[in-house]
């Protein structure tokens, strides 16, 4: 058993306007970090192009059509105040979905113990009918639905430790009794949702608001009981929305997590996966906007996945 890395150069062709924090250099920093000798054992795969119909597992046909129609032939098209498409964005977004689904296939077939999908644009802000917050498609939610509907799993978990609330994932999984969604986020912060009283149609959504300026101790105290609830739910697969913008050096977030905190939460999630899901974890990149902090945090995250995947 091993850890798989899914990525594709199309993620470098999703180009944002100058000065935009969600930029090509993020993926270049991650690629450089994972090229270090310590990651030689990481098995690497190209993220395949998802069929367009896969997007419809979570989104309205009108949403897919609108994103397709917004593809620019040059420059950018603005979908909202901070969400853009360049000519390469369509393929990149479809390969982000394809990579997440291929990662689900790989861990469910036993080809790999776990996987990290290093693609952009990110996905956890995209709602059923609208792109939002740098995100076009709800990648991790689509992968969760794929695991349930295509592979026939009965219970999956989606765990989101990005500093921003996964409002898109919450929207897409609100009615899904077979998916538990746990999200920690700084409040107040964009997008403004993610309060503890937002609990889903079946009480299967758990929001963990964190106060600005708090660090690893508060994060661990919030996540420990939530992870116990996940264990009780008994997921057969755990998906992670892995955002690294809760890092203390991140320019968009106001939390004080360190690489050690990302390693801790990764290990804690792998513990639950070992208990209920035969260790099966698929982690998808979300945010993280300080390049050095992002590279170091992804390295810490993937290192734990590799240790647990052996
Ligand atoms: Zn974020």
Tab-separated table of C-alpha atoms and ligand atoms in Angstrom:
chain	number	residue	atom	x	y	z
A	1	UNK	CA	0.000	0.000	0.000
A	2	UNK	CA	1.113	3.468	-0.714
A	3	UNK	CA	0.177	7.135	-0.942
A	4	UNK	CA	-0.799	8.523	-4.340
A	5	UNK	CA	-0.336	12.100	-5.526
A	6	UNK	CA	-2.733	13.227	-8.230
A	7	UNK	CA	-1.886	16.412	-10.099
A	8	UNK	CA	-1.757	17.776	-13.660
A	9	UNK	CA	-0.007	20.650	-15.416
A	10	UNK	CA	-3.384	22.070	-16.450
A	11	UNK	CA	-3.570	23.405	-12.878
A	12	UNK	CA	-0.750	25.763	-13.908
A	13	UNK	CA	-2.879	27.053	-16.795
A	14	UNK	CA	-5.650	28.315	-14.506
A	15	UNK	CA	-4.270	31.851	-14.404
A	16	UNK	CA	-5.653	34.576	-12.145
A	17	UNK	CA	-5.236	38.348	-12.555
A	18	UNK	CA	-2.037	39.944	-11.224
A	19	UNK	CA	-2.115	40.287	-7.443
A	20	UNK	CA	-4.773	37.597	-6.936
A	21	UNK	CA	-3.844	35.376	-3.962
A	22	UNK	CA	-5.065	32.122	-5.575
A	23	UNK	CA	-2.284	31.956	-8.152
A	24	UNK	CA	-0.221	29.575	-10.240
A	25	UNK	CA	2.769	29.968	-7.906
A	26	UNK	CA	0.867	28.100	-5.183
A	27	UNK	CA	0.983	24.872	-7.131
A	28	UNK	CA	4.583	25.470	-8.205
A	29	UNK	CA	5.533	25.795	-4.509
A	30	UNK	CA	3.728	22.548	-3.702
A	31	UNK	CA	5.353	20.726	-6.630
A	32	UNK	CA	8.798	21.895	-5.482
A	33	UNK	CA	8.124	20.803	-1.890
A	34	UNK	CA	6.957	17.346	-2.974
A	35	UNK	CA	9.989	16.938	-5.267
A	36	UNK	CA	12.254	16.751	-2.187
A	37	UNK	CA	14.037	13.411	-1.551
A	38	UNK	CA	11.746	12.663	1.414
A	39	UNK	CA	8.849	12.245	-1.015
A	40	UNK	CA	10.541	9.823	-3.421
A	41	UNK	CA	8.200	7.048	-2.266
A	42	UNK	CA	5.113	9.049	-3.257
A	43	UNK	CA	3.447	7.400	-6.271
A	44	UNK	CA	2.400	10.011	-8.828
A	45	UNK	CA	-0.525	10.015	-11.249
A	46	UNK	CA	-1.926	12.522	-13.736
A	47	UNK	CA	-5.333	13.815	-12.709
A	48	UNK	CA	-7.707	12.633	-15.462
A	49	UNK	CA	-10.300	14.843	-17.102
A	50	UNK	CA	-13.705	14.270	-15.508
A	51	UNK	CA	-16.681	13.776	-17.749
A	52	UNK	CA	-18.802	16.943	-17.641
A	53	UNK	CA	-21.720	14.898	-16.319
A	54	UNK	CA	-19.776	14.217	-13.111
A	55	UNK	CA	-20.263	17.873	-12.166
A	56	UNK	CA	-24.027	17.252	-12.194
A	57	UNK	CA	-23.708	14.933	-9.191
A	58	UNK	CA	-23.809	18.170	-7.168
A	59	UNK	CA	-24.524	21.125	-9.434
A	60	UNK	CA	-27.496	22.300	-11.468
A	61	UNK	CA	-27.203	21.855	-15.249
A	62	UNK	CA	-27.534	25.642	-15.514
A	63	UNK	CA	-24.407	26.039	-13.374
A	64	UNK	CA	-22.366	23.751	-15.614
A	65	UNK	CA	-23.660	25.564	-18.701
A	66	UNK	CA	-22.905	28.979	-17.211
A	67	UNK	CA	-19.318	28.037	-16.328
A	68	UNK	CA	-18.821	26.551	-19.785
A	69	UNK	CA	-20.204	29.678	-21.432
A	70	UNK	CA	-17.948	31.920	-19.318
A	71	UNK	CA	-14.721	30.395	-20.701
A	72	UNK	CA	-12.699	33.279	-22.143
A	73	UNK	CA	-10.572	32.818	-25.263
A	74	UNK	CA	-7.994	35.216	-23.797
A	75	UNK	CA	-7.558	37.281	-20.647
A	76	UNK	CA	-10.123	36.648	-17.924
A	77	UNK	CA	-13.802	36.440	-17.301
A	78	UNK	CA	-14.953	37.513	-13.837
A	79	UNK	CA	-17.625	35.254	-12.318
A	80	UNK	CA	-17.883	37.373	-9.164
A	81	UNK	CA	-15.700	39.930	-7.360
A	82	UNK	CA	-12.915	37.406	-6.714
A	83	UNK	CA	-13.633	34.350	-8.887
A	84	UNK	CA	-12.081	34.293	-12.337
A	85	UNK	CA	-11.654	32.042	-15.336
A	86	UNK	CA	-8.755	32.133	-17.783
A	87	UNK	CA	-8.657	30.063	-20.997
A	88	UNK	CA	-7.100	27.154	-19.049
A	89	UNK	CA	-9.542	27.154	-16.113
A	90	UNK	CA	-12.168	24.832	-17.575
A	91	UNK	CA	-9.753	21.943	-18.085
A	92	UNK	CA	-8.082	22.553	-14.717
A	93	UNK	CA	-11.421	22.506	-12.866
A	94	UNK	CA	-12.547	19.333	-14.639
A	95	UNK	CA	-9.218	17.668	-13.866
A	96	UNK	CA	-9.551	18.687	-10.203
A	97	UNK	CA	-12.837	16.760	-10.170
A	98	UNK	CA	-11.328	13.913	-12.197
A	99	UNK	CA	-8.328	13.704	-9.885
A	100	UNK	CA	-10.534	13.526	-6.790
A	101	UNK	CA	-12.690	10.792	-8.324
A	102	UNK	CA	-9.655	8.829	-9.534
A	103	UNK	CA	-8.234	9.099	-6.018
A	104	UNK	CA	-11.498	7.671	-4.642
A	105	UNK	CA	-11.241	4.810	-7.166
A	106	UNK	CA	-7.636	4.133	-6.156
A	107	UNK	CA	-8.223	3.951	-2.403
A	108	UNK	CA	-11.434	1.943	-2.748
A	109	UNK	CA	-9.771	-0.581	-5.080
A	110	UNK	CA	-6.879	-0.948	-2.671
A	111	UNK	CA	-4.337	0.392	-5.144
A	112	UNK	CA	-3.393	3.005	-2.552
A	113	UNK	CA	-3.999	3.501	1.147
A	114	UNK	CA	-4.632	7.213	0.761
A	115	UNK	CA	-4.163	10.044	-1.726
A	116	UNK	CA	-3.522	13.765	-2.031
A	117	UNK	CA	-5.021	15.678	-4.956
A	118	UNK	CA	-2.919	18.777	-5.672
A	119	UNK	CA	-5.078	20.698	-8.121
A	120	UNK	CA	-6.567	24.159	-8.468
A	121	UNK	CA	-8.970	25.944	-8.685
A	122	UNK	CA	-10.159	24.940	-5.203
A	123	UNK	CA	-13.764	23.837	-4.691
A	124	UNK	CA	-15.301	24.193	-1.241
A	125	UNK	CA	-17.010	27.573	-1.782
A	126	UNK	CA	-18.863	26.626	-5.000
A	127	UNK	CA	-22.605	26.233	-4.338
A	128	UNK	CA	-25.182	24.320	-6.362
A	129	UNK	CA	-26.056	27.285	-8.549
A	130	UNK	CA	-23.070	29.582	-8.298
A	131	UNK	CA	-19.285	29.772	-8.400
A	132	UNK	CA	-17.823	31.599	-5.412
A	133	UNK	CA	-14.591	32.362	-3.563
A	134	UNK	CA	-12.128	31.254	-6.297
A	135	UNK	CA	-14.123	27.998	-6.761
A	136	UNK	CA	-16.012	26.736	-9.841
A	137	UNK	CA	-17.101	23.203	-8.893
A	138	UNK	CA	-17.554	21.578	-5.466
A	139	UNK	CA	-14.776	19.074	-6.061
A	140	UNK	CA	-14.777	17.337	-2.694
A	141	UNK	CA	-18.587	17.079	-2.558
A	142	UNK	CA	-18.674	15.616	-6.062
A	143	UNK	CA	-16.105	13.026	-4.955
A	144	UNK	CA	-18.235	12.245	-1.885
A	145	UNK	CA	-21.371	11.737	-4.009
A	146	UNK	CA	-19.326	9.646	-6.445
A	147	UNK	CA	-18.213	7.377	-3.593
A	148	UNK	CA	-21.825	7.001	-2.416
A	149	UNK	CA	-23.660	6.739	-5.738
A	150	UNK	CA	-21.086	5.169	-8.052
A	151	UNK	CA	-19.255	2.924	-5.572
A	152	UNK	CA	-22.259	2.266	-3.360
A	153	UNK	CA	-20.726	3.289	-0.062
A	154	UNK	CA	-23.212	3.893	2.748
A	155	UNK	CA	-21.330	6.475	4.794
A	156	UNK	CA	-18.601	9.000	3.954
A	157	UNK	CA	-17.084	11.878	5.891
A	158	UNK	CA	-15.909	15.223	4.525
A	159	UNK	CA	-13.597	17.077	6.894
A	160	UNK	CA	-12.608	20.675	6.119
A	161	UNK	CA	-9.855	22.489	8.027
A	162	UNK	CA	-9.469	25.442	5.638
A	163	UNK	CA	-9.578	28.756	7.536
A	164	UNK	CA	-12.685	29.727	5.547
A	165	UNK	CA	-16.021	27.992	5.962
A	166	UNK	CA	-16.788	25.349	3.322
A	167	UNK	CA	-20.133	26.966	2.534
A	168	UNK	CA	-20.279	25.252	-0.835
A	169	UNK	CA	-19.748	21.802	0.629
A	170	UNK	CA	-22.351	22.593	3.275
A	171	UNK	CA	-24.809	23.648	0.558
A	172	UNK	CA	-24.132	20.583	-1.622
A	173	UNK	CA	-24.282	18.080	1.259
A	174	UNK	CA	-27.012	19.780	3.332
A	175	UNK	CA	-29.591	17.064	2.525
A	176	UNK	CA	-27.172	14.135	2.259
A	177	UNK	CA	-27.792	11.879	5.269
A	178	UNK	CA	-24.991	9.523	4.211
A	179	UNK	CA	-22.296	12.201	4.462
A	180	UNK	CA	-21.124	13.782	7.694
A	181	UNK	CA	-19.487	17.164	7.095
A	182	UNK	CA	-17.252	18.780	9.717
A	183	UNK	CA	-15.739	22.185	9.052
A	184	UNK	CA	-13.586	24.415	11.245
A	185	UNK	CA	-13.278	28.064	10.318
A	186	UNK	CA	-12.336	31.450	11.653
A	187	UNK	CA	-15.407	33.544	12.474
A	188	UNK	CA	-15.769	36.335	11.622
A	189	UNK	CA	-14.232	35.849	8.176
A	190	UNK	CA	-15.320	35.306	4.566
A	191	UNK	CA	-17.833	33.907	3.617
A	192	UNK	CA	-19.631	34.600	6.927
A	193	UNK	CA	-21.339	31.231	7.408
A	194	UNK	CA	-20.222	28.224	9.470
A	195	UNK	CA	-21.838	28.938	12.840
A	196	UNK	CA	-22.462	26.090	15.269
A	197	UNK	CA	-26.243	26.231	14.734
A	198	UNK	CA	-25.888	25.281	11.030
A	199	UNK	CA	-26.352	21.530	11.366
A	200	UNK	CA	-27.777	20.166	8.079
A	201	UNK	CA	-31.101	18.530	7.237
A	202	UNK	CA	-30.195	15.404	9.227
A	203	UNK	CA	-28.030	16.935	11.949
A	204	UNK	CA	-25.042	15.578	10.026
A	205	UNK	CA	-23.199	18.883	9.619
A	206	UNK	CA	-20.862	20.033	12.378
A	207	UNK	CA	-19.455	23.558	12.311
A	208	UNK	CA	-16.549	24.518	14.534
A	209	UNK	CA	-16.152	28.317	14.698
A	210	UNK	CA	-12.702	29.466	15.822
A	211	UNK	CA	-11.974	32.949	17.146
A	212	UNK	CA	-9.422	35.154	15.332
A	213	UNK	CA	-5.946	34.865	16.810
A	214	UNK	CA	-6.427	31.379	18.194
A	215	UNK	CA	-3.930	28.618	17.513
A	216	UNK	CA	-3.263	24.914	17.732
A	217	UNK	CA	-4.554	24.369	21.270
A	218	UNK	CA	-7.994	25.800	20.459
A	219	UNK	CA	-8.081	23.915	17.149
A	220	UNK	CA	-7.315	20.582	18.820
A	221	UNK	CA	-9.891	21.217	21.560
A	222	UNK	CA	-12.553	21.918	18.903
A	223	UNK	CA	-11.692	19.017	16.617
A	224	UNK	CA	-11.233	16.252	19.229
A	225	UNK	CA	-14.957	15.859	20.106
A	226	UNK	CA	-15.952	16.381	16.458
A	227	UNK	CA	-13.643	13.570	15.397
A	228	UNK	CA	-15.193	11.340	18.047
A	229	UNK	CA	-18.560	12.056	16.402
A	230	UNK	CA	-17.117	11.166	13.012
A	231	UNK	CA	-15.865	7.866	14.440
A	232	UNK	CA	-19.353	7.182	15.808
A	233	UNK	CA	-20.843	7.896	12.360
A	234	UNK	CA	-18.507	5.212	10.995
A	235	UNK	CA	-17.462	6.508	7.557
A	236	UNK	CA	-16.154	3.986	5.038
A	237	UNK	CA	-14.086	6.724	3.389
A	238	UNK	CA	-12.835	10.086	4.628
A	239	UNK	CA	-12.406	13.023	2.275
A	240	UNK	CA	-10.457	16.081	3.378
A	241	UNK	CA	-10.834	19.656	2.192
A	242	UNK	CA	-7.220	20.471	2.918
A	243	UNK	CA	-6.803	24.218	3.122
A	244	UNK	CA	-3.635	25.530	4.701
A	245	UNK	CA	-4.672	29.163	5.190
A	246	UNK	CA	-5.155	28.753	8.960
A	247	UNK	CA	-1.332	28.957	9.090
A	248	UNK	CA	-0.054	31.871	11.188
A	249	UNK	CA	1.790	33.345	8.166
A	250	UNK	CA	-1.216	33.285	5.840
A	251	UNK	CA	-2.232	36.725	4.528
A	252	UNK	CA	-5.968	35.874	4.217
A	253	UNK	CA	-6.569	34.153	7.561
A	254	UNK	CA	-6.147	35.293	11.148
A	255	UNK	CA	-5.442	31.998	12.924
A	256	UNK	CA	-2.095	30.850	14.288
A	257	UNK	CA	-1.680	27.240	13.219
A	258	UNK	CA	1.750	25.804	12.480
A	259	UNK	CA	2.970	22.907	10.360
A	260	UNK	CA	2.796	20.763	13.507
A	261	UNK	CA	-0.919	21.523	13.801
A	262	UNK	CA	-1.547	20.400	10.218
A	263	UNK	CA	0.431	17.233	10.951
A	264	UNK	CA	-1.643	16.671	14.109
A	265	UNK	CA	-5.019	17.000	12.437
A	266	UNK	CA	-3.892	14.810	9.546
A	267	UNK	CA	-2.817	12.117	11.985
A	268	UNK	CA	-6.024	12.431	13.993
A	269	UNK	CA	-8.084	12.026	10.805
A	270	UNK	CA	-5.977	9.013	9.783
A	271	UNK	CA	-6.649	7.501	13.228
A	272	UNK	CA	-10.410	7.642	12.612
A	273	UNK	CA	-9.929	6.317	9.073
A	274	UNK	CA	-7.932	3.380	10.435
A	275	UNK	CA	-10.735	2.669	12.899
A	276	UNK	CA	-13.710	2.782	10.528
A	277	UNK	CA	-12.551	3.101	6.892
A	278	UNK	CA	-9.630	0.680	6.513
A	279	UNK	CA	-7.416	3.776	6.498
A	280	UNK	CA	-8.961	5.184	3.320
A	281	UNK	CA	-8.383	8.947	3.048
A	282	UNK	CA	-8.587	11.214	-0.020
A	283	UNK	CA	-7.331	14.735	0.595
A	284	UNK	CA	-8.014	17.590	-1.835
A	285	UNK	CA	-6.155	20.905	-1.852
A	286	UNK	CA	-8.204	23.981	-0.994
A	287	UNK	CA	-6.624	27.274	0.212
A	288	UNK	CA	-3.230	28.426	1.533
A	289	UNK	CA	-1.776	31.711	0.264
A	290	UNK	CA	1.659	32.253	1.829
A	291	UNK	CA	3.850	30.247	-0.515
A	292	UNK	CA	6.441	29.142	2.059
A	293	UNK	CA	3.820	28.279	4.685
A	294	UNK	CA	1.757	26.448	2.070
A	295	UNK	CA	4.713	24.384	0.851
A	296	UNK	CA	5.812	23.469	4.390
A	297	UNK	CA	2.271	22.666	5.532
A	298	UNK	CA	1.487	20.494	2.504
A	299	UNK	CA	4.784	18.683	3.090
A	300	UNK	CA	3.821	18.039	6.730
A	301	UNK	CA	0.345	16.850	5.673
A	302	UNK	CA	1.564	14.492	2.944
A	303	UNK	CA	4.360	13.149	5.158
A	304	UNK	CA	1.761	11.984	7.695
A	305	UNK	CA	-0.379	10.469	4.913
A	306	UNK	CA	2.691	8.558	3.701
A	307	UNK	CA	3.591	7.322	7.185
A	308	UNK	CA	0.021	6.142	7.770
A	309	UNK	CA	-0.271	4.696	4.276
A	310	UNK	CA	2.605	2.267	4.650
B	1	LIG	ZN1	-9.539	29.272	2.513
